[in-house]
CSV table of C-alpha atoms in Angstrom, one decimal:
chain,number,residue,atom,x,y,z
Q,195,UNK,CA,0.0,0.0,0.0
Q,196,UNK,CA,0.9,3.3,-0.9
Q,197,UNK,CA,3.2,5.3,2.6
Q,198,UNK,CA,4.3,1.6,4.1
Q,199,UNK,CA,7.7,1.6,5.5
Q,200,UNK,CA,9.8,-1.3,4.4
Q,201,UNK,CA,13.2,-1.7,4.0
Q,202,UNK,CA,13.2,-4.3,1.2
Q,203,UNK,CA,10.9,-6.7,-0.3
Q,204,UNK,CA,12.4,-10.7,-1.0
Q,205,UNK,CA,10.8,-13.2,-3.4
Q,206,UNK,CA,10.6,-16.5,-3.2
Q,207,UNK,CA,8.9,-19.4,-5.5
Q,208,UNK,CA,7.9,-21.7,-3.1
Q,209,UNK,CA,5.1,-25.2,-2.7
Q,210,UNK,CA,2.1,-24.8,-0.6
Q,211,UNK,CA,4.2,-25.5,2.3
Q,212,UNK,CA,6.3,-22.6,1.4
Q,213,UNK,CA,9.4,-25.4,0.6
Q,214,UNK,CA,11.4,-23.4,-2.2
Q,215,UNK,CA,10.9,-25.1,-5.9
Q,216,UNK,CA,12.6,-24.9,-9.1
Q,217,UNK,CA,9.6,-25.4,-11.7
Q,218,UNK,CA,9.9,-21.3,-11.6
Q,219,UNK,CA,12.7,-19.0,-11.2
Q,220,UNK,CA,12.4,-15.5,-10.9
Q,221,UNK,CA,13.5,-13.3,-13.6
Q,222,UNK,CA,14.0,-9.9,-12.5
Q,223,UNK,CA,12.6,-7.4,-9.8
Q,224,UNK,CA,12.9,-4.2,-8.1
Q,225,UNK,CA,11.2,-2.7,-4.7
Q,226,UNK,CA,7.3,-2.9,-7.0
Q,227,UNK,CA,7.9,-5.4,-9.7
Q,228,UNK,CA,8.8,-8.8,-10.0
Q,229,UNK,CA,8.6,-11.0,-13.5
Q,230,UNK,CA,8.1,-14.8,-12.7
Q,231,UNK,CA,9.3,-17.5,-15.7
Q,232,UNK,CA,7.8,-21.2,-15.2
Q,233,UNK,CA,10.2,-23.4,-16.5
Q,234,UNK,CA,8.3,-26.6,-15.7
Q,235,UNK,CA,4.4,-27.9,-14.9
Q,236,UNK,CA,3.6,-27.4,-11.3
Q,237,UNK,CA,0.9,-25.2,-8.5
Q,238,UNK,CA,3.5,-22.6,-6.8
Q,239,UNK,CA,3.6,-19.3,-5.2
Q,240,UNK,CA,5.5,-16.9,-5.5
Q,241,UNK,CA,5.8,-14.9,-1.9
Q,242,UNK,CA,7.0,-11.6,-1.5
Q,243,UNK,CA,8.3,-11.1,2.2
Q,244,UNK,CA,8.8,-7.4,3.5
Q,245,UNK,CA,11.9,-6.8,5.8
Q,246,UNK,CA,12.4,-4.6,8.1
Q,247,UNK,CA,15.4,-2.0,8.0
Q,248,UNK,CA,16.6,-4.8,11.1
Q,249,UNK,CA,16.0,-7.5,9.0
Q,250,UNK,CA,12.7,-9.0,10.7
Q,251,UNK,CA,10.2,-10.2,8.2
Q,252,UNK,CA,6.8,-8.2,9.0
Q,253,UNK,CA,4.4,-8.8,6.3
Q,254,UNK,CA,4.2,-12.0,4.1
Q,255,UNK,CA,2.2,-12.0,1.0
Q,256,UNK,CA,1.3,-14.9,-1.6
Q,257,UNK,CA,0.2,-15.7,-5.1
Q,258,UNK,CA,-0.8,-19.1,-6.4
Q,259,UNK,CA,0.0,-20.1,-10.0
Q,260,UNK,CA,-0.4,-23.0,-12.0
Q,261,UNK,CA,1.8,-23.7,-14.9
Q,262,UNK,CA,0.8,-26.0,-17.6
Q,263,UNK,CA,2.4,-27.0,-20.7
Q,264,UNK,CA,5.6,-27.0,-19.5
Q,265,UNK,CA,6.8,-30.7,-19.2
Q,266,UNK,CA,8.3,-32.4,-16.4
Q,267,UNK,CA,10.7,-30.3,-14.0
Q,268,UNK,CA,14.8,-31.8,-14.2
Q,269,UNK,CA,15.9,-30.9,-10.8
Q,270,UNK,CA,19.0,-28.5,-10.2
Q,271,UNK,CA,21.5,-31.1,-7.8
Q,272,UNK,CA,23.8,-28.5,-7.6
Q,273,UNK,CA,21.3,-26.3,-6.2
Q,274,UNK,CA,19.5,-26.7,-2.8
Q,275,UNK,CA,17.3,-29.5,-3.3
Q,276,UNK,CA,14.7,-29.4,0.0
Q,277,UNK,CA,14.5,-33.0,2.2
Q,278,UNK,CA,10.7,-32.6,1.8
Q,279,UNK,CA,10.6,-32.5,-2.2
Q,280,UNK,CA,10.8,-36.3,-2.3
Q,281,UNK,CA,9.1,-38.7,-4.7
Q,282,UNK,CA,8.8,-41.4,-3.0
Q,283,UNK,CA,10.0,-42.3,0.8
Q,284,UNK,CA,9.9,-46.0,3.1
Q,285,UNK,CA,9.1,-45.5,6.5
Q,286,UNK,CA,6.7,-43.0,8.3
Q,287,UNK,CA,8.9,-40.0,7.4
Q,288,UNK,CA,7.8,-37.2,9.9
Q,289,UNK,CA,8.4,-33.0,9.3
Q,290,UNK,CA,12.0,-31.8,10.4
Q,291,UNK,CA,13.1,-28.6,11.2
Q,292,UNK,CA,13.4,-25.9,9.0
Q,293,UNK,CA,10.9,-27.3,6.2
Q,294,UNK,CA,13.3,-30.7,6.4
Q,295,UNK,CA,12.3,-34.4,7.4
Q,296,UNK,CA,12.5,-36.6,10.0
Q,297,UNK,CA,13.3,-40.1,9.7
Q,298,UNK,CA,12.0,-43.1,11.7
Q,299,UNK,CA,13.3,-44.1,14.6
Q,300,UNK,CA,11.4,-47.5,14.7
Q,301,UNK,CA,11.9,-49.2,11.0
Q,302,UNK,CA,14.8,-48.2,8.3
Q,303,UNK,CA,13.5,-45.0,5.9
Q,304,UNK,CA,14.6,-43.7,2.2
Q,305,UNK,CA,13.8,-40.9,0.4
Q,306,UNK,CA,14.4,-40.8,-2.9
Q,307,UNK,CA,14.6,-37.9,-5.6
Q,308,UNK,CA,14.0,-38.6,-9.3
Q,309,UNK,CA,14.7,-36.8,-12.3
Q,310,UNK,CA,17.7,-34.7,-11.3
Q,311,UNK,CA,19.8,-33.2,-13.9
Q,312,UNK,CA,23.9,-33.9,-13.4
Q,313,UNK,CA,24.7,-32.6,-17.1
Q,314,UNK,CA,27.9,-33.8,-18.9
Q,315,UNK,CA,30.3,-33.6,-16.0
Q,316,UNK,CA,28.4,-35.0,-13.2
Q,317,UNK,CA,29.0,-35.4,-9.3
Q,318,UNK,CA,30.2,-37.6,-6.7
Q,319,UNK,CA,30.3,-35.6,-3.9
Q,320,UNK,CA,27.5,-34.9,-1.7
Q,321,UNK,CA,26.7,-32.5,1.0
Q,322,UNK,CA,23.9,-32.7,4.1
Q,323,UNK,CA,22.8,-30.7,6.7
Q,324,UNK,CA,21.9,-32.8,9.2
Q,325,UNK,CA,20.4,-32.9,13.0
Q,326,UNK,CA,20.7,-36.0,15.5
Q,327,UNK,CA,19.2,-35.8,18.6
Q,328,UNK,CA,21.6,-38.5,20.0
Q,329,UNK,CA,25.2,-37.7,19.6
Q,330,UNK,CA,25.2,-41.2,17.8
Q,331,UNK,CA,26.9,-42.8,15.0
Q,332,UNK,CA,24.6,-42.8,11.7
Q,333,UNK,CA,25.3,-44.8,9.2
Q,334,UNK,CA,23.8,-43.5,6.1
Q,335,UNK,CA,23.7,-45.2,2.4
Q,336,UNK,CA,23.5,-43.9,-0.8
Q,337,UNK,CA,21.7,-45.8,-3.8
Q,338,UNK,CA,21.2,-44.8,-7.8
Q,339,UNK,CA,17.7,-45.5,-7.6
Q,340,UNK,CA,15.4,-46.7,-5.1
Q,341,UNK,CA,17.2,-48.4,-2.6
Q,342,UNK,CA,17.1,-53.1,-3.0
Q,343,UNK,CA,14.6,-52.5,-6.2
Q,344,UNK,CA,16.0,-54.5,-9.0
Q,345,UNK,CA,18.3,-52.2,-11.5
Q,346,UNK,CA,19.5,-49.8,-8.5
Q,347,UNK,CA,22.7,-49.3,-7.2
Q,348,UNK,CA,24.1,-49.0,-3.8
Q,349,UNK,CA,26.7,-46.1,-4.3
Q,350,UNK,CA,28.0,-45.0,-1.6
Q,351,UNK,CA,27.4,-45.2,2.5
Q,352,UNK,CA,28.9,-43.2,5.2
Q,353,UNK,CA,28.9,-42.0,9.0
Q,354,UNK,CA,27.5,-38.8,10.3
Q,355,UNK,CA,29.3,-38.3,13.6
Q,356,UNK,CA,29.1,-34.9,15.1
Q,357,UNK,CA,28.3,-34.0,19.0
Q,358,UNK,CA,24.6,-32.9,18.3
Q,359,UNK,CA,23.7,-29.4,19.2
Q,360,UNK,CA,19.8,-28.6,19.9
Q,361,UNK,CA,18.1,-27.8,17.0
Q,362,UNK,CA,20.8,-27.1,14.8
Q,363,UNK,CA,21.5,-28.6,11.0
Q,364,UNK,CA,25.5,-29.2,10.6
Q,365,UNK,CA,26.7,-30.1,7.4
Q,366,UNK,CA,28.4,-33.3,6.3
Q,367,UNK,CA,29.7,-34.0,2.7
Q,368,UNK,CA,29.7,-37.6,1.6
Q,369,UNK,CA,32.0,-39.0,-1.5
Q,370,UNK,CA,30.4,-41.4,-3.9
Q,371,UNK,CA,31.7,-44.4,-5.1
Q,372,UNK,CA,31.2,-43.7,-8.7
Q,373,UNK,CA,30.4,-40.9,-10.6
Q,374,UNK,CA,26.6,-39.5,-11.4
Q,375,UNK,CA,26.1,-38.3,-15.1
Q,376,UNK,CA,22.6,-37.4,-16.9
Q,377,UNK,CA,19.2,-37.5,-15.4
Q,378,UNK,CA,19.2,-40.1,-12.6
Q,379,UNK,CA,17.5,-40.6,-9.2
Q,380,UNK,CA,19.2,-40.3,-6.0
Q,381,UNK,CA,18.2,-42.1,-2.7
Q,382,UNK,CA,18.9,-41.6,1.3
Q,383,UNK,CA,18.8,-44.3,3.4
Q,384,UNK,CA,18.6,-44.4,7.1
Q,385,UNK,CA,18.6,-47.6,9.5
Q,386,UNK,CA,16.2,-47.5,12.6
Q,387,UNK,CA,17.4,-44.1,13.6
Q,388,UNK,CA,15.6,-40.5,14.0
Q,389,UNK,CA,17.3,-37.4,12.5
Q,390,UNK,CA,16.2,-34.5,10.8
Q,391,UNK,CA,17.2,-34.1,7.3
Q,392,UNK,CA,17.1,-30.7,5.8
Q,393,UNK,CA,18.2,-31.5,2.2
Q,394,UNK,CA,21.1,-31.7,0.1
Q,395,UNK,CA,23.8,-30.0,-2.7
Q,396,UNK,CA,26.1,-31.9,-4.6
Q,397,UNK,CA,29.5,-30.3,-5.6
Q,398,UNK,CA,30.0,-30.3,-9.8
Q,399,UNK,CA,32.8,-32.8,-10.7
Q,400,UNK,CA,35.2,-30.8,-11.8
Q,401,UNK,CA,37.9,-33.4,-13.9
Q,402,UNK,CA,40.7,-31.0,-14.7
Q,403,UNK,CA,43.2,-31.8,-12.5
Q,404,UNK,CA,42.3,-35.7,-12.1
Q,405,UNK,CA,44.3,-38.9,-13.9
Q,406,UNK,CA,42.3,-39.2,-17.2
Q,407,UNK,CA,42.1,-42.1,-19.8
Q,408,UNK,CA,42.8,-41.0,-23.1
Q,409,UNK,CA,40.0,-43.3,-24.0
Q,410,UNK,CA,37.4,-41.6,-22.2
Q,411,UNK,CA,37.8,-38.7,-24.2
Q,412,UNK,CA,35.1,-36.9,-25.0
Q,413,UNK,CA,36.2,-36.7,-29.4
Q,414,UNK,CA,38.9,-38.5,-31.0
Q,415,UNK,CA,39.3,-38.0,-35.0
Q,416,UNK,CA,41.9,-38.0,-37.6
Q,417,UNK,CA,43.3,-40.6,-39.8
Q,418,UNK,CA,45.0,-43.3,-37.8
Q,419,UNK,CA,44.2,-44.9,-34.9
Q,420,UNK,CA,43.0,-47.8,-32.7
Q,421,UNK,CA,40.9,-47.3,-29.3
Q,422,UNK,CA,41.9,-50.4,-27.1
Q,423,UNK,CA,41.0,-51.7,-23.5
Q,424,UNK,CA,43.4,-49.7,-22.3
Q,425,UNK,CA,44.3,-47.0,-24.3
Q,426,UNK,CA,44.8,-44.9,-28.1
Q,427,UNK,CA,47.3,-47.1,-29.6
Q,428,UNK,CA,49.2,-46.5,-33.1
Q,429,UNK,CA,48.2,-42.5,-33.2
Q,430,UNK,CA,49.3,-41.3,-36.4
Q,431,UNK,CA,48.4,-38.6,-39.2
Q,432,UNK,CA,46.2,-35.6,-38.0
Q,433,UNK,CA,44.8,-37.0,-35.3
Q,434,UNK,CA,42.6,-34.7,-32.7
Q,435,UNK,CA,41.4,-36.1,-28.7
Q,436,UNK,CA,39.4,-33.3,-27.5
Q,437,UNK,CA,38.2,-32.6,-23.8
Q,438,UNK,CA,35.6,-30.5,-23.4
Q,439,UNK,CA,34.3,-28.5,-20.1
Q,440,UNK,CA,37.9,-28.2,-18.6
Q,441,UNK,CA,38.3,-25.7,-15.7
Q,442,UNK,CA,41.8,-24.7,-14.7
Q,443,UNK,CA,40.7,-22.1,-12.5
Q,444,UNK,CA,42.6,-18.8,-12.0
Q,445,UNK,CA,45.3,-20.2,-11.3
Q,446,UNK,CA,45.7,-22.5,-14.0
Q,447,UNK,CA,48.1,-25.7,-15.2
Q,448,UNK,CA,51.2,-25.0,-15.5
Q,449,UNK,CA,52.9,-28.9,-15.7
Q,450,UNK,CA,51.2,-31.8,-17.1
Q,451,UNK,CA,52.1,-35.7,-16.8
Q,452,UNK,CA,51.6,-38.3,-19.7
Q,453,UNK,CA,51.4,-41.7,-20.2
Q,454,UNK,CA,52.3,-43.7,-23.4
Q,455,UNK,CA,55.1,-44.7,-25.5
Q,456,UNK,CA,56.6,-43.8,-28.9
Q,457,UNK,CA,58.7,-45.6,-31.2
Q,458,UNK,CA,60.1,-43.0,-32.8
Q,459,UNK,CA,62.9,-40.6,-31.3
Q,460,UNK,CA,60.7,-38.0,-29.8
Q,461,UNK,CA,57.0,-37.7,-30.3
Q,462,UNK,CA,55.5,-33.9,-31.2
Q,463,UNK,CA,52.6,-33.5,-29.3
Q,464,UNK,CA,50.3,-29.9,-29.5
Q,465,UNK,CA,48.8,-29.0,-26.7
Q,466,UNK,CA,45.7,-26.7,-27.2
Q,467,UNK,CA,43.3,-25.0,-25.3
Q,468,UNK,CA,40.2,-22.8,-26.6
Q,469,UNK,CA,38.3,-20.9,-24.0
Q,470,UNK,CA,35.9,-19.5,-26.5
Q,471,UNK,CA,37.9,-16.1,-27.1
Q,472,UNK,CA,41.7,-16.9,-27.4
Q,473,UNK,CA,43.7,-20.3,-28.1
Q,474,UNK,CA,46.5,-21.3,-26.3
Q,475,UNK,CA,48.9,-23.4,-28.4
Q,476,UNK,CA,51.8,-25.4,-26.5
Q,477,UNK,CA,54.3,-28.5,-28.0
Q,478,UNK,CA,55.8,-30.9,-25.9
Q,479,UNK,CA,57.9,-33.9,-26.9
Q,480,UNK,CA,58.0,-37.3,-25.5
Q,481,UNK,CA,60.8,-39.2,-26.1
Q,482,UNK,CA,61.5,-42.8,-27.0
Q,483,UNK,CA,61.3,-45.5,-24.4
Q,484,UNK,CA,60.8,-49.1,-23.8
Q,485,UNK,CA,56.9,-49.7,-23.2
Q,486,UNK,CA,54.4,-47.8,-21.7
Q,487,UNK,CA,56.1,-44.3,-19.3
Q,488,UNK,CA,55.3,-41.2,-18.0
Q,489,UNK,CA,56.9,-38.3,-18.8
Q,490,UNK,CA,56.5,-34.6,-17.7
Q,491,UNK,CA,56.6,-31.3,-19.1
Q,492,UNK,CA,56.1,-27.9,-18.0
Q,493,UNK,CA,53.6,-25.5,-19.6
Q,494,UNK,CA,53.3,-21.8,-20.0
Q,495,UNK,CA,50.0,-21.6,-17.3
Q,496,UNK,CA,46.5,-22.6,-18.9
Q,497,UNK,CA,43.5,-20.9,-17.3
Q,498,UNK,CA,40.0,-20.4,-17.4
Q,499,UNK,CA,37.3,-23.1,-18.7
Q,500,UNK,CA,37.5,-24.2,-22.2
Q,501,UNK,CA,38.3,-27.3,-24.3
Q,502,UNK,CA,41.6,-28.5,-24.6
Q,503,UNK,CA,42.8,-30.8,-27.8
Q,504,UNK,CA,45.7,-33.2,-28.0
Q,505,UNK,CA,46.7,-32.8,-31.7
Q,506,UNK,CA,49.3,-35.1,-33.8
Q,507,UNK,CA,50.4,-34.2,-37.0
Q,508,UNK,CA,51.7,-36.1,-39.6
Q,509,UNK,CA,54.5,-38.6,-38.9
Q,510,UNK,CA,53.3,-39.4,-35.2
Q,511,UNK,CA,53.5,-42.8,-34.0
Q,512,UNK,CA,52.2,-42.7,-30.6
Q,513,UNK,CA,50.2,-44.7,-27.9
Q,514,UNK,CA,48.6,-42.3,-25.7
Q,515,UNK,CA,47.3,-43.9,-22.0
Q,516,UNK,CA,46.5,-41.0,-20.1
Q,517,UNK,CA,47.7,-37.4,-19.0
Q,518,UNK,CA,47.2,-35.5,-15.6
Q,519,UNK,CA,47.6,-32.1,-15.3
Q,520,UNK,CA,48.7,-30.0,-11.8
C-alpha cells in the first residue's frame, strides 16, 4: 500500500508449504515489480516477504500459479534440493526442522529424488545438513535408484558423527563411489534411527586436474588410430582427442604428466586450449622409451574453462594412456 515503511521486499517461488521449488525461477525485480518465468508444470507461489530496516520479516504475501504445458521439472543437484521435495520415501517420514524431514526411529527410511539433472560432468560428492538428537553414529547409504529395487545401485554409505547441538543442522559432505552423469534418481537411506534431514547440494565434478584415460575422451578424430581396453594405440596422421568443459581455475596448469610410448625418437605432441575467445597453443615432446612411461613437461599456465585438444600431425607414431595435469 501506498506510505508503508519497508526496507526491502524478498521473493521467493515456493510449494504450498512454502518449501522453495525450481519449476519457476524469478526473472527480474525491483522494490514494486517482480517478473516470474515457469520453466516446468507445477501449483506454486511466489511470496513476497517485507523486511524490516533490522531484518525481521513483518508482512508476508502470496500468489498461487499454476503452470501447464511446461513438461516435467529436471531438478537442479547443484542447487538446494529441499528434504521434503521427495518422490517417494519407506518408513513414516515425519516434518524436520526448517521445512526438512524426519526419519523413523522404529523401521529403516529412504527418500528418494527422481529426475535430477547432473549434465555432462556429473557429481560424486554430496553435501547434508543434518540434525541428530543423540550424539550417535549414523550410518547413512546412498543408492542410484530406489534403494534393494532391481536395477539400483548402492553407491556409496557413510557416517554422520558430530556431538549434536539442539536444533541445529550441521553439514556433512559424503564421497560417492562412482560418478553421477545425466538424469538419474538419487536415494537416502537411514537404518532405525531419528534425525532430521534438511536436504542436500552436490558439488559439480570438476575433472581438470584428475588422472584421465585417453580413451574416455570426449572426441577423437583423424586418420590413424586404434581405441583399445586400455588406451589410443598407433596414433598417427592428423589426429585430434578433445576434452571439453575443462576448468583450470585462475590459477591455472602449468605442468602436465603423460602416459604412453613412442617408437620414434621423440613424439610432437600440441597441446591446445580454446576458452571461446583466445587459443593457447603449446608442443611438448616425449621421447622414445621401452613400453608404456610417464613423462612430464612444464607448460606456459593454462586458465579459465574451455576445451583443450591433443593434436598429432603427420608422422606421429604414438600410444597415448593417459595425462594429468597440476
Amino acid at each position: 500500500p501506498e506510505g508503508a515503511r519497508y526496507d526491502y521486499i524478498e521473493y521467493q517461488i515456493t510449494n504450498e508449504y512454502g518449501v522453495p521449488i525450481q519449476n519457476a525461477i524469478i526473472d527480474s525485480s525491483d522494490s514494486s515489480f517482480v517478473t516470474v518465468k515457469a520453466v516446468a508444470d507445477a501449483r506454486f507461489n511466489l511470496r513476497a516477504l517485507c523486511h524490516e530496516a533490522d531484518g525481521r520479516v513483518t508482512v508476508i504475501s502470496s500468489l498461487g500459479f499454476v503452470a501447464e504445458g511446461f513438461g516435467e521439472l529436471l531438478k537442479n543437484p547443484y542447487g538446494f534440493v529441499s528434504a521434503s521435495l521427495y518422490d517417494d520415501c519407506r518408513s513414516e517420514i515425519g516434518n524436520g526442522n526448517e521445512k526438512g524431514v524426519a526419519t523413523s526411529r522404529t523401521e529403516d527410511s529412504y527418500l528418494l529424488y527422481n529426475r535430477l539433472n547432473f549434465g555432462d560432468l556429473g557429481s560424486k560428492k554430496v553435501t547434508i545438513p543434518i540434525f541428530e538428537l543423540g550424539n550417535e553414529d549414523i550410518p547413512i547409504s546412498f543408492w542410484n535408484g530406489m534403494p534393494h529395487a532391481e536395477g539400483s545401485r548402492l553407491i556409496g554409505s557413510g557416517v554422520y558423527r558430530k556431538p549434536s547441538i539442539w536444533n541445529v543442522y550441521q553439514e556433512e559432505s559424503f564421497e560417492l563411489d562412482e560418478l553421477l552423469t545425466g538424469i538419474q534418481s538419487f536415494a537416502i537411506e537411514t537404518f532405525k534411527q531419528k534425525i532430521h534431514i534438511k536436504g542436500f547440494q552436490f558439488d559439480e565434478y570438476n575433472r581438470s586436474f584428475e588422472t584421465l584415460q585417453i580413451k574416455n575422451a570426449d572426441n577423437i578424430y583423424g586418420d590413424q588410430y586404434t581405441v583399445t581396453e586400455d588406451l589410443v594405440a598407433g596414433i598417427g596422421n592428423n589426429v585430434c582427442i578433445e576434452y571439453k568443459n575443462m576448468d583450470f581455475g585462475k590459477l591455472g596448469a602449468s605442468r602436465i604428466h603423460v602416459t604412453g610410448h613412442t617408437p620414434l625418437d621423440h613424439n610432437t605432441i600440441h597441446v591446445r586450449f580454446n576458452d571461446g575467445v583466445n587459443e593457447n597453443r603449446q608442443i611438448i615432446e616425449f621421447a622414445n622409451s621401452d613400453g608404456l612411461t610417464k613423462q612430464s613437461f612444464d607448460l606456459e599456465p593454462i586458465t579459465g574453462e574451455g576445451t583443450l585438444t591433443f593434436v598429432f600431425l603427420p608422422g606421429s607414431d604414438f600410444d597415448f594412456k593417459e595425462f594429468r595435469f597440476e
